[in-house]
PDB file of C-alpha atoms and ligand atoms in Angstrom:
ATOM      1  CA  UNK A   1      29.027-226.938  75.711  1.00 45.00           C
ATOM      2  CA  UNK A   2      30.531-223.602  76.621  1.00 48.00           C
ATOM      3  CA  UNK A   3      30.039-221.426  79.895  1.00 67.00           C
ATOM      4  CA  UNK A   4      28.699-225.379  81.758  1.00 81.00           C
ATOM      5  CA  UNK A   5      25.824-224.618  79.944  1.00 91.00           C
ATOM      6  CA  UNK A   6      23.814-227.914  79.268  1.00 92.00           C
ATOM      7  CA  UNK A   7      20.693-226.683  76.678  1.00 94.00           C
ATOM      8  CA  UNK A   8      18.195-228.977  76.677  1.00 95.00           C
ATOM      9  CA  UNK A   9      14.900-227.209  76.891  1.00 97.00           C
ATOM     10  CA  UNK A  10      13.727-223.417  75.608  1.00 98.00           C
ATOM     11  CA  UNK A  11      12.793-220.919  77.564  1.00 98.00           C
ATOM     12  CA  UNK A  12      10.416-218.034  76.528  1.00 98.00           C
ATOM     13  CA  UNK A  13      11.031-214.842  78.411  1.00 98.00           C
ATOM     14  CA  UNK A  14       9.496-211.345  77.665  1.00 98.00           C
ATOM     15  CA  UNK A  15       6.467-208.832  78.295  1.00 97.00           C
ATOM     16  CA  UNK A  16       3.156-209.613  79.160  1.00 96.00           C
ATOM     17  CA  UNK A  17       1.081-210.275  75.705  1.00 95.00           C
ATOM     18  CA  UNK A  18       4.268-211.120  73.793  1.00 97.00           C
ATOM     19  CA  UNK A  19       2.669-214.351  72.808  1.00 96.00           C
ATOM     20  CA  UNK A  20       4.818-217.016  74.702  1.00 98.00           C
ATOM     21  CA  UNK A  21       2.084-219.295  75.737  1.00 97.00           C
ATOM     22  CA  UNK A  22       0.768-219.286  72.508  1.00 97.00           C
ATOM     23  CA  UNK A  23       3.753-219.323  70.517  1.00 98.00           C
ATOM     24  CA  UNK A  24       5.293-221.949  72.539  1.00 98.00           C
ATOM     25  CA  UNK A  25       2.674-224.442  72.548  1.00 98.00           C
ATOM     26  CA  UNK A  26       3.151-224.071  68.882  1.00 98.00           C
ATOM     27  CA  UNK A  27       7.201-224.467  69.210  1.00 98.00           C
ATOM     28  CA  UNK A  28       6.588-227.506  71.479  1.00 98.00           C
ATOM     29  CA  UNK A  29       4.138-229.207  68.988  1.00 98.00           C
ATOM     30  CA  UNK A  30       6.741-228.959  66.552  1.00 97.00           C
ATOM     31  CA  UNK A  31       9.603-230.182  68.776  1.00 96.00           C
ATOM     32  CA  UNK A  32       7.568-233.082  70.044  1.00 97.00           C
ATOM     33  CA  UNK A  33       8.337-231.538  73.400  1.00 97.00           C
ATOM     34  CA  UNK A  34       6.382-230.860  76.837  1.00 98.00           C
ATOM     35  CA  UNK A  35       4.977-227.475  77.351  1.00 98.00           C
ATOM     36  CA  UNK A  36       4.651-225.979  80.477  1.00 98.00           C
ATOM     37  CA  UNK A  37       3.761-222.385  81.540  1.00 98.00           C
ATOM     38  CA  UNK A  38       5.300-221.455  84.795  1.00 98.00           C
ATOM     39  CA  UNK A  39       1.793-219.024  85.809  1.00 97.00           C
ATOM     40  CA  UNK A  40      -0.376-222.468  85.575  1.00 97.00           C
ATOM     41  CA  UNK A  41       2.386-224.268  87.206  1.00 97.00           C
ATOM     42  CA  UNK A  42       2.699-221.384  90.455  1.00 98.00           C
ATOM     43  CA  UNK A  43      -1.083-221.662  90.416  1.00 97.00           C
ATOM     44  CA  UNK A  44      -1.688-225.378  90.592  1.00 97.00           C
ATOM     45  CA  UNK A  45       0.940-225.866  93.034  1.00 95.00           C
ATOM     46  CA  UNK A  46      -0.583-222.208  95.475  1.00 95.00           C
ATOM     47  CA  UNK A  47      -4.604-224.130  94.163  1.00 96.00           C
ATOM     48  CA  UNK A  48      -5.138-219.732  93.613  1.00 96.00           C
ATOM     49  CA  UNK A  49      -5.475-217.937  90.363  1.00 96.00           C
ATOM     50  CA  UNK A  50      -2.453-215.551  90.053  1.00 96.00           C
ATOM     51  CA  UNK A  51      -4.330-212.669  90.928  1.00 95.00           C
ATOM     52  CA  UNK A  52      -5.341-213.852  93.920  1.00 96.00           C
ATOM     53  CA  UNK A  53      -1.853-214.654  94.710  1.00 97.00           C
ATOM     54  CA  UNK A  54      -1.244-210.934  94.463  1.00 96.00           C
ATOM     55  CA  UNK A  55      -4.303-209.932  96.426  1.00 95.00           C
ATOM     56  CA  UNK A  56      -4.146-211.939  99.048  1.00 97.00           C
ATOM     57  CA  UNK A  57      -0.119-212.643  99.722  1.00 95.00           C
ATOM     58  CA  UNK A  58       1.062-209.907  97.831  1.00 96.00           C
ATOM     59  CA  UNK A  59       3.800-209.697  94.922  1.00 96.00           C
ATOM     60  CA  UNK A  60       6.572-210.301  96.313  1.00 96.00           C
ATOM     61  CA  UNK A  61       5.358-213.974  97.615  1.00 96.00           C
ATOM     62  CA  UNK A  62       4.248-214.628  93.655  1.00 97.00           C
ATOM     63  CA  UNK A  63       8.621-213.412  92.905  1.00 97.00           C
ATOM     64  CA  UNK A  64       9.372-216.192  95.642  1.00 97.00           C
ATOM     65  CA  UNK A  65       7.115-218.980  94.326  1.00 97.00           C
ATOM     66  CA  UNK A  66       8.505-218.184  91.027  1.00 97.00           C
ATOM     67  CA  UNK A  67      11.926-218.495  92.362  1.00 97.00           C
ATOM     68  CA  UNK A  68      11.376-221.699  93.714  1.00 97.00           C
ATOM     69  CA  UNK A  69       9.911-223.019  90.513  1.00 97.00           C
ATOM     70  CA  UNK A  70      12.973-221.762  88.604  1.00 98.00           C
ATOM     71  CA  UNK A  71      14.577-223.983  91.018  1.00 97.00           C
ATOM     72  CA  UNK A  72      13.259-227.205  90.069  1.00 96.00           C
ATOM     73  CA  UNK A  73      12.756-226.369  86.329  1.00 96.00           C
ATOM     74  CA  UNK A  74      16.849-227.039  86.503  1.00 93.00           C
ATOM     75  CA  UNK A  75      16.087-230.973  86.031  1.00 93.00           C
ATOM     76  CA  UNK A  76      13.707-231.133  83.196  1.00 95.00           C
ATOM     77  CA  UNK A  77      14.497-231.823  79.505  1.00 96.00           C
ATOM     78  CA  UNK A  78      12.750-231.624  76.098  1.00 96.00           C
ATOM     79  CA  UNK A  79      10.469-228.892  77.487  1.00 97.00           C
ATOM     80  CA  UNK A  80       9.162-225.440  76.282  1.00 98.00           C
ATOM     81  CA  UNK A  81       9.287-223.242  79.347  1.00 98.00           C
ATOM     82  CA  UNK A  82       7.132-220.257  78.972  1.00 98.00           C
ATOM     83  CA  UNK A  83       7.565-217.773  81.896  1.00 98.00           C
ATOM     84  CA  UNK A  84       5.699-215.203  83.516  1.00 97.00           C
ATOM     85  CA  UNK A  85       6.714-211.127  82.200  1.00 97.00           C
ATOM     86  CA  UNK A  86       8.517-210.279  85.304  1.00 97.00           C
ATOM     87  CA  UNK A  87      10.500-213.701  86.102  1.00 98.00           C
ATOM     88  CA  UNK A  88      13.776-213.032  84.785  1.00 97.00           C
ATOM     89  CA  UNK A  89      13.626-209.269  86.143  1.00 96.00           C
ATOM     90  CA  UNK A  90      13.958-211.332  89.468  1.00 95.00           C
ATOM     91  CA  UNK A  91      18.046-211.821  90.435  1.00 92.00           C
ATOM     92  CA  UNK A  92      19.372-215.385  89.551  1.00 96.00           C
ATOM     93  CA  UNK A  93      16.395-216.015  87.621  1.00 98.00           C
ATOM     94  CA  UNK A  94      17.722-215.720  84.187  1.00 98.00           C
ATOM     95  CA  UNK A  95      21.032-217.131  85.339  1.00 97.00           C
ATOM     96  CA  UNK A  96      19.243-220.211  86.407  1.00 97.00           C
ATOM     97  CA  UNK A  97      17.325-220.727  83.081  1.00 98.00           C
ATOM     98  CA  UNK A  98      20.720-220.201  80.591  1.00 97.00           C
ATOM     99  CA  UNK A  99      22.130-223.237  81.890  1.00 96.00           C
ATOM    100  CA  UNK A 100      19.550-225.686  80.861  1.00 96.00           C
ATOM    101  CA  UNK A 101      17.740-223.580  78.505  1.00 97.00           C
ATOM    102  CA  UNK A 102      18.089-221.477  75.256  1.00 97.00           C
ATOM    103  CA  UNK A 103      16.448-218.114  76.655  1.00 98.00           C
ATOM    104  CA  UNK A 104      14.680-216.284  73.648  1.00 98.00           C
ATOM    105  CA  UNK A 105      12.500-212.959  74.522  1.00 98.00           C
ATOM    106  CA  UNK A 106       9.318-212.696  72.607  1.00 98.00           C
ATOM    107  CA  UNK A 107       9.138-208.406  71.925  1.00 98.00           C
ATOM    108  CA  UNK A 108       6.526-206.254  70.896  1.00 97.00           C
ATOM    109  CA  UNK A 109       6.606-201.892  71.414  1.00 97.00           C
ATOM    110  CA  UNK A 110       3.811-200.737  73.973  1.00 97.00           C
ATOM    111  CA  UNK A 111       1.253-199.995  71.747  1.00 97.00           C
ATOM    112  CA  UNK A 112       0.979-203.573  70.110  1.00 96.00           C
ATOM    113  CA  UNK A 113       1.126-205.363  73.994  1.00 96.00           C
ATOM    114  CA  UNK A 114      -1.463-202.790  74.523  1.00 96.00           C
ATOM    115  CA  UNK A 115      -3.961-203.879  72.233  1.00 94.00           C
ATOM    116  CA  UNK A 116      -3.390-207.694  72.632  1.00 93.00           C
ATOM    117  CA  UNK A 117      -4.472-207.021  76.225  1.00 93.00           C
ATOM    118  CA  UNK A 118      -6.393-204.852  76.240  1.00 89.00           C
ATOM    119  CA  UNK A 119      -9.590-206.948  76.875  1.00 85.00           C
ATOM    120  CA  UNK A 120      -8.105-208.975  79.296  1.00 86.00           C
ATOM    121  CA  UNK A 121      -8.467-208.690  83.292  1.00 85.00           C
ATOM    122  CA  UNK A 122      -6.073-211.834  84.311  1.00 87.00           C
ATOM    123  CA  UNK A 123      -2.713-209.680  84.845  1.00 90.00           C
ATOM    124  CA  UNK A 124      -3.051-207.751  88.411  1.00 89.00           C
ATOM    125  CA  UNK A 125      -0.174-205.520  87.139  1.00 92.00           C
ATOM    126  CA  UNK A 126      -2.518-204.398  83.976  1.00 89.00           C
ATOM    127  CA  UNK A 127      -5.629-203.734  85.796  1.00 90.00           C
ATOM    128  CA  UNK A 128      -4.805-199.775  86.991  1.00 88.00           C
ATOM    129  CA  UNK A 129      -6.400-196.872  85.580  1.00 91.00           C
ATOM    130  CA  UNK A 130      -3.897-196.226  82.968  1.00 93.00           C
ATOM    131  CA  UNK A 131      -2.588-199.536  81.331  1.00 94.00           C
ATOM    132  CA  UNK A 132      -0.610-197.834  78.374  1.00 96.00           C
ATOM    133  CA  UNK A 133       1.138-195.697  80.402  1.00 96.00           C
ATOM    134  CA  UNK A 134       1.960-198.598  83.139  1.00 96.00           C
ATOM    135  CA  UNK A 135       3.157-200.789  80.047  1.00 97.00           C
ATOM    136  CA  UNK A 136       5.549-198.291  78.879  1.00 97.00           C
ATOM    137  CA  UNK A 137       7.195-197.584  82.479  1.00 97.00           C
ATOM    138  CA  UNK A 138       7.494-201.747  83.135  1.00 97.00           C
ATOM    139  CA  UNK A 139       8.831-202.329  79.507  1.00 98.00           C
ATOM    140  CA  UNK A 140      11.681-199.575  79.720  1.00 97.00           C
ATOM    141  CA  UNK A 141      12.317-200.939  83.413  1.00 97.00           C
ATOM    142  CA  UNK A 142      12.257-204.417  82.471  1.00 97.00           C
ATOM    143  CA  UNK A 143      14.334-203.847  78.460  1.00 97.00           C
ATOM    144  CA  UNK A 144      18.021-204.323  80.345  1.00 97.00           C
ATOM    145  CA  UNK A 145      16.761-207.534  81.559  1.00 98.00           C
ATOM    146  CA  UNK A 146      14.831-208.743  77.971  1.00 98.00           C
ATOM    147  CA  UNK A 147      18.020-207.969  76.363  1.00 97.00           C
ATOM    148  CA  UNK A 148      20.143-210.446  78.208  1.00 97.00           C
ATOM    149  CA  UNK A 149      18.342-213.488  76.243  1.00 98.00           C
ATOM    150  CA  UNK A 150      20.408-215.445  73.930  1.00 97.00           C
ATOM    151  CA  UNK A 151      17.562-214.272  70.976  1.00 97.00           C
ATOM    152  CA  UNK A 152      15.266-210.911  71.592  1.00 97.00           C
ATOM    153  CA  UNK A 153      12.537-211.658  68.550  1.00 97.00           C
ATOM    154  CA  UNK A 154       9.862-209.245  67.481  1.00 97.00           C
ATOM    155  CA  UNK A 155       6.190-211.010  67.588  1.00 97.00           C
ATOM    156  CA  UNK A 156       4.860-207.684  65.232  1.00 95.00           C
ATOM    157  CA  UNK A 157       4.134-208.480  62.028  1.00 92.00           C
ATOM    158  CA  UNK A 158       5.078-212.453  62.358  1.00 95.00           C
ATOM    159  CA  UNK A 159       3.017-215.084  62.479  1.00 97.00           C
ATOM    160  CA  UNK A 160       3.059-217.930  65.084  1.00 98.00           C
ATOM    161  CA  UNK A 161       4.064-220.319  62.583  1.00 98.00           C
ATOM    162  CA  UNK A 162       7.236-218.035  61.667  1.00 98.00           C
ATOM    163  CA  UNK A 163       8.191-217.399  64.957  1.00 98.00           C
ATOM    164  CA  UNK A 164       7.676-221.230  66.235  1.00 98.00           C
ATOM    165  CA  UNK A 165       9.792-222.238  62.884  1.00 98.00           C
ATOM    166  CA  UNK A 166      12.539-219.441  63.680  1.00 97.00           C
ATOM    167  CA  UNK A 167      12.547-220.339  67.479  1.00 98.00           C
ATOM    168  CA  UNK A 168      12.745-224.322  66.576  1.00 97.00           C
ATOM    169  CA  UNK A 169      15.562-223.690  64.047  1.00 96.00           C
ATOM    170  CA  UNK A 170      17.685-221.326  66.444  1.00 95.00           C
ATOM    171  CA  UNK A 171      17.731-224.093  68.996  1.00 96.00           C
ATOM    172  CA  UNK A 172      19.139-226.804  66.504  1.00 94.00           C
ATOM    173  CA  UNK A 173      21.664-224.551  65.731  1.00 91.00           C
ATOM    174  CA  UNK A 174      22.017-223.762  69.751  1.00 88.00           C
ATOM    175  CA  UNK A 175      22.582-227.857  70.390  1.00 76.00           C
ATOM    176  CA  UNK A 176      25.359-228.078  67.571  1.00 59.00           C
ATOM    177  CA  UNK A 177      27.420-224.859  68.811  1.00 53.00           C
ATOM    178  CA  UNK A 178      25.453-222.113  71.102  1.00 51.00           C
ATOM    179  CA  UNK A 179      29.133-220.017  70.764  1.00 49.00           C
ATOM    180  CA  UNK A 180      28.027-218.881  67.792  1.00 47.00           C
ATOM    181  CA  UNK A 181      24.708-217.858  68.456  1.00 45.00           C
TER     182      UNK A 181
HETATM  183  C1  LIG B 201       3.619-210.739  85.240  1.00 62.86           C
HETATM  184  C2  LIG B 201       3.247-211.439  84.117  1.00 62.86           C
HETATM  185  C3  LIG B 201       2.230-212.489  84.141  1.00 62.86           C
HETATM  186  C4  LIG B 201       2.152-213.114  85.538  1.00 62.86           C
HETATM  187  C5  LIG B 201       1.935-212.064  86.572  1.00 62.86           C
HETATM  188  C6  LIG B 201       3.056-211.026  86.592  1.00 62.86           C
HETATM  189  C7  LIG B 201       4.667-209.696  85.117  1.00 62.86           C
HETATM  190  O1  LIG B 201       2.527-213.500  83.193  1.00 62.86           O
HETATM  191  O2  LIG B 201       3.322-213.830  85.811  1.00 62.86           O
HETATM  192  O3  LIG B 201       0.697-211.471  86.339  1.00 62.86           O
HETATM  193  O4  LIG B 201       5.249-209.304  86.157  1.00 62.86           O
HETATM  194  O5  LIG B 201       4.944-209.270  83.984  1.00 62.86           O
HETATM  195  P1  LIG B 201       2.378-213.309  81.582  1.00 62.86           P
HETATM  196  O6  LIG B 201       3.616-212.626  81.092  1.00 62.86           O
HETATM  197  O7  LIG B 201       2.291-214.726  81.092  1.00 62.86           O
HETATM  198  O8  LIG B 201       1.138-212.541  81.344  1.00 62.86           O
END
Protein backbone atom coordinates (compact mmCIF):
# COMPACT_ATOMS: atom_id res chain seq x y z
CA UNK A 1 0.00 0.00 0.00
CA UNK A 2 1.30 3.43 -0.85
CA UNK A 3 2.25 6.44 1.55
CA UNK A 4 2.56 3.18 4.74
CA UNK A 5 -0.91 3.45 4.57
CA UNK A 6 -2.53 0.12 5.86
CA UNK A 7 -6.66 0.64 5.07
CA UNK A 8 -8.49 -1.53 6.93
CA UNK A 9 -11.43 0.28 8.39
CA UNK A 10 -13.58 3.59 7.02
CA UNK A 11 -13.72 6.54 8.50
CA UNK A 12 -16.65 9.06 8.19
CA UNK A 13 -15.59 12.64 8.63
CA UNK A 14 -17.74 15.82 7.97
CA UNK A 15 -20.34 18.45 9.45
CA UNK A 16 -22.63 17.99 12.07
CA UNK A 17 -26.05 16.43 10.48
CA UNK A 18 -24.18 15.04 7.47
CA UNK A 19 -25.62 11.69 8.28
CA UNK A 20 -22.48 9.62 9.36
CA UNK A 21 -23.99 7.76 12.19
CA UNK A 22 -26.74 6.89 10.23
CA UNK A 23 -25.19 6.26 7.05
CA UNK A 24 -22.51 4.28 8.55
CA UNK A 25 -24.42 1.92 10.52
CA UNK A 26 -25.91 1.26 7.19
CA UNK A 27 -22.23 0.91 5.44
CA UNK A 28 -21.21 -1.38 8.36
CA UNK A 29 -24.34 -3.66 8.01
CA UNK A 30 -23.37 -4.14 4.60
CA UNK A 31 -19.65 -4.74 5.23
CA UNK A 32 -20.37 -7.15 8.03
CA UNK A 33 -18.22 -4.75 10.00
CA UNK A 34 -18.25 -3.11 13.67
CA UNK A 35 -19.63 0.30 13.99
CA UNK A 36 -18.53 2.61 16.36
CA UNK A 37 -19.23 6.37 16.81
CA UNK A 38 -16.40 8.14 18.45
CA UNK A 39 -19.20 10.81 20.51
CA UNK A 40 -20.72 7.47 22.29
CA UNK A 41 -17.30 6.15 22.63
CA UNK A 42 -15.77 9.81 24.42
CA UNK A 43 -18.99 9.59 26.42
CA UNK A 44 -18.92 6.08 27.79
CA UNK A 45 -15.39 6.25 28.54
CA UNK A 46 -15.94 10.46 30.44
CA UNK A 47 -19.78 8.31 31.92
CA UNK A 48 -21.09 12.39 30.68
CA UNK A 49 -23.25 13.22 27.76
CA UNK A 50 -21.14 15.38 25.35
CA UNK A 51 -22.68 18.42 26.34
CA UNK A 52 -21.88 18.13 29.61
CA UNK A 53 -18.40 17.52 28.63
CA UNK A 54 -18.50 21.02 27.20
CA UNK A 55 -20.25 22.57 30.16
CA UNK A 56 -18.53 21.37 32.71
CA UNK A 57 -14.66 20.82 31.34
CA UNK A 58 -14.97 22.90 28.51
CA UNK A 59 -14.12 22.26 24.65
CA UNK A 60 -10.98 22.02 24.49
CA UNK A 61 -10.87 18.87 27.09
CA UNK A 62 -13.73 17.17 24.58
CA UNK A 63 -10.53 18.06 21.40
CA UNK A 64 -8.15 16.14 23.92
CA UNK A 65 -10.37 13.13 24.70
CA UNK A 66 -10.95 12.96 21.08
CA UNK A 67 -7.32 12.98 20.47
CA UNK A 68 -6.68 10.28 22.64
CA UNK A 69 -9.37 8.15 21.11
CA UNK A 70 -7.89 8.78 17.65
CA UNK A 71 -5.01 7.29 19.33
CA UNK A 72 -6.19 3.95 20.02
CA UNK A 73 -8.61 3.73 17.02
CA UNK A 74 -4.94 3.07 15.20
CA UNK A 75 -5.31 -0.83 16.16
CA UNK A 76 -8.75 -1.73 15.12
CA UNK A 77 -9.85 -3.42 11.86
CA UNK A 78 -13.08 -4.15 9.93
CA UNK A 79 -14.69 -1.11 11.59
CA UNK A 80 -16.87 1.90 10.45
CA UNK A 81 -15.51 4.86 12.35
CA UNK A 82 -17.93 7.65 12.44
CA UNK A 83 -16.41 10.84 14.00
CA UNK A 84 -17.52 13.79 15.67
CA UNK A 85 -17.86 17.32 13.07
CA UNK A 86 -14.87 18.97 14.47
CA UNK A 87 -12.32 15.87 14.92
CA UNK A 88 -10.28 16.10 11.98
CA UNK A 89 -10.21 20.10 12.25
CA UNK A 90 -7.98 19.03 15.30
CA UNK A 91 -3.94 18.76 14.08
CA UNK A 92 -2.79 15.07 13.54
CA UNK A 93 -6.22 13.98 13.66
CA UNK A 94 -6.86 13.29 10.09
CA UNK A 95 -3.26 12.21 9.65
CA UNK A 96 -3.85 9.57 12.21
CA UNK A 97 -7.09 8.18 10.61
CA UNK A 98 -5.52 7.95 6.68
CA UNK A 99 -3.26 5.37 7.75
CA UNK A 100 -5.66 2.77 8.84
CA UNK A 101 -8.67 4.17 7.34
CA UNK A 102 -10.29 5.29 3.99
CA UNK A 103 -11.42 8.93 5.17
CA UNK A 104 -14.69 9.88 3.19
CA UNK A 105 -16.55 13.35 4.23
CA UNK A 106 -20.26 13.12 4.25
CA UNK A 107 -21.32 17.06 2.74
CA UNK A 108 -24.36 18.88 2.74
CA UNK A 109 -24.60 23.22 2.05
CA UNK A 110 -25.85 25.08 5.32
CA UNK A 111 -29.25 25.21 4.65
CA UNK A 112 -29.84 21.33 4.33
CA UNK A 113 -27.52 20.68 7.86
CA UNK A 114 -29.80 23.34 9.02
CA UNK A 115 -32.95 21.69 8.71
CA UNK A 116 -31.76 18.13 9.67
CA UNK A 117 -30.96 19.79 13.01
CA UNK A 118 -32.88 21.90 13.49
CA UNK A 119 -35.01 20.11 16.19
CA UNK A 120 -32.25 18.81 17.89
CA UNK A 121 -30.59 20.20 21.28
CA UNK A 122 -27.62 17.42 21.63
CA UNK A 123 -24.76 19.59 19.79
CA UNK A 124 -23.51 22.43 22.42
CA UNK A 125 -21.99 24.18 19.34
CA UNK A 126 -25.73 24.42 17.69
CA UNK A 127 -27.56 25.61 20.64
CA UNK A 128 -26.77 29.73 20.23
CA UNK A 129 -29.22 32.15 19.19
CA UNK A 130 -28.49 32.01 15.60
CA UNK A 131 -27.76 28.36 14.38
CA UNK A 132 -27.79 29.15 10.52
CA UNK A 133 -25.56 31.74 10.75
CA UNK A 134 -23.09 29.69 13.26
CA UNK A 135 -23.34 26.72 10.65
CA UNK A 136 -22.22 28.76 7.84
CA UNK A 137 -19.09 30.41 9.75
CA UNK A 138 -17.96 26.58 11.15
CA UNK A 139 -18.57 25.00 7.62
CA UNK A 140 -16.39 27.66 5.64
CA UNK A 141 -13.80 27.36 8.67
CA UNK A 142 -13.87 23.76 8.78
CA UNK A 143 -14.20 23.17 4.27
CA UNK A 144 -10.04 23.18 4.01
CA UNK A 145 -10.08 20.45 6.44
CA UNK A 146 -13.37 18.32 4.81
CA UNK A 147 -11.56 18.57 1.64
CA UNK A 148 -8.50 16.67 2.65
CA UNK A 149 -10.62 13.23 2.72
CA UNK A 150 -9.77 10.68 0.23
CA UNK A 151 -13.84 11.03 -0.99
CA UNK A 152 -15.93 14.47 -0.11
CA UNK A 153 -19.70 12.95 -1.00
CA UNK A 154 -22.84 15.02 -1.07
CA UNK A 155 -25.68 13.40 1.36
CA UNK A 156 -28.44 15.97 -0.68
CA UNK A 157 -30.57 14.33 -2.73
CA UNK A 158 -29.08 10.59 -1.99
CA UNK A 159 -30.43 8.12 -0.17
CA UNK A 160 -28.71 6.11 2.63
CA UNK A 161 -28.80 3.11 0.64
CA UNK A 162 -26.85 5.00 -2.32
CA UNK A 163 -24.46 6.51 -0.28
CA UNK A 164 -23.75 3.19 1.97
CA UNK A 165 -23.50 1.26 -1.63
CA UNK A 166 -21.12 4.13 -3.09
CA UNK A 167 -19.09 4.31 0.24
CA UNK A 168 -18.85 0.23 0.37
CA UNK A 169 -17.80 0.10 -3.32
CA UNK A 170 -15.09 3.00 -3.04
CA UNK A 171 -13.40 1.05 -0.31
CA UNK A 172 -13.10 -2.27 -2.42
CA UNK A 173 -11.63 -0.35 -4.91
CA UNK A 174 -9.41 1.51 -2.00
CA UNK A 175 -8.06 -2.26 -0.77
CA UNK A 176 -7.08 -3.29 -4.47
CA UNK A 177 -5.12 0.11 -5.32
CA UNK A 178 -6.01 3.42 -3.09
CA UNK A 179 -3.31 5.28 -5.79
CA UNK A 180 -5.90 5.57 -7.92
CA UNK A 181 -8.54 6.78 -5.90
C1 LIG B 1 -19.02 18.58 17.08
C2 LIG B 1 -19.81 17.61 16.52
C3 LIG B 1 -20.53 16.62 17.33
C4 LIG B 1 -19.81 16.41 18.67
C5 LIG B 1 -19.61 17.71 19.37
C6 LIG B 1 -18.78 18.69 18.55
C7 LIG B 1 -18.32 19.54 16.18
O1 LIG B 1 -20.62 15.38 16.64
O2 LIG B 1 -18.58 15.78 18.45
O3 LIG B 1 -20.86 18.23 19.68
O4 LIG B 1 -17.35 20.19 16.63
O5 LIG B 1 -18.71 19.63 15.00
P1 LIG B 1 -21.58 15.12 15.36
O6 LIG B 1 -20.86 15.62 14.15
O7 LIG B 1 -21.72 13.63 15.35
O8 LIG B 1 -22.86 15.81 15.62
Amino acid sequence: MSDGRNIKNIALVGFMGTGKSTVGRQLAADLQFRFIDTDELIEEQAGMKISEIFTTAGEPMFRQLEGRLVDELADWENTVISTGGGLIVHPGNLEKLKRHALVVCLWAGPQAIYQRTAHQTHRPLLQGPEPLKRIEELLALREPFYRQADLLVSTELRSVRELATNIAHQFRLAGNNLSDL
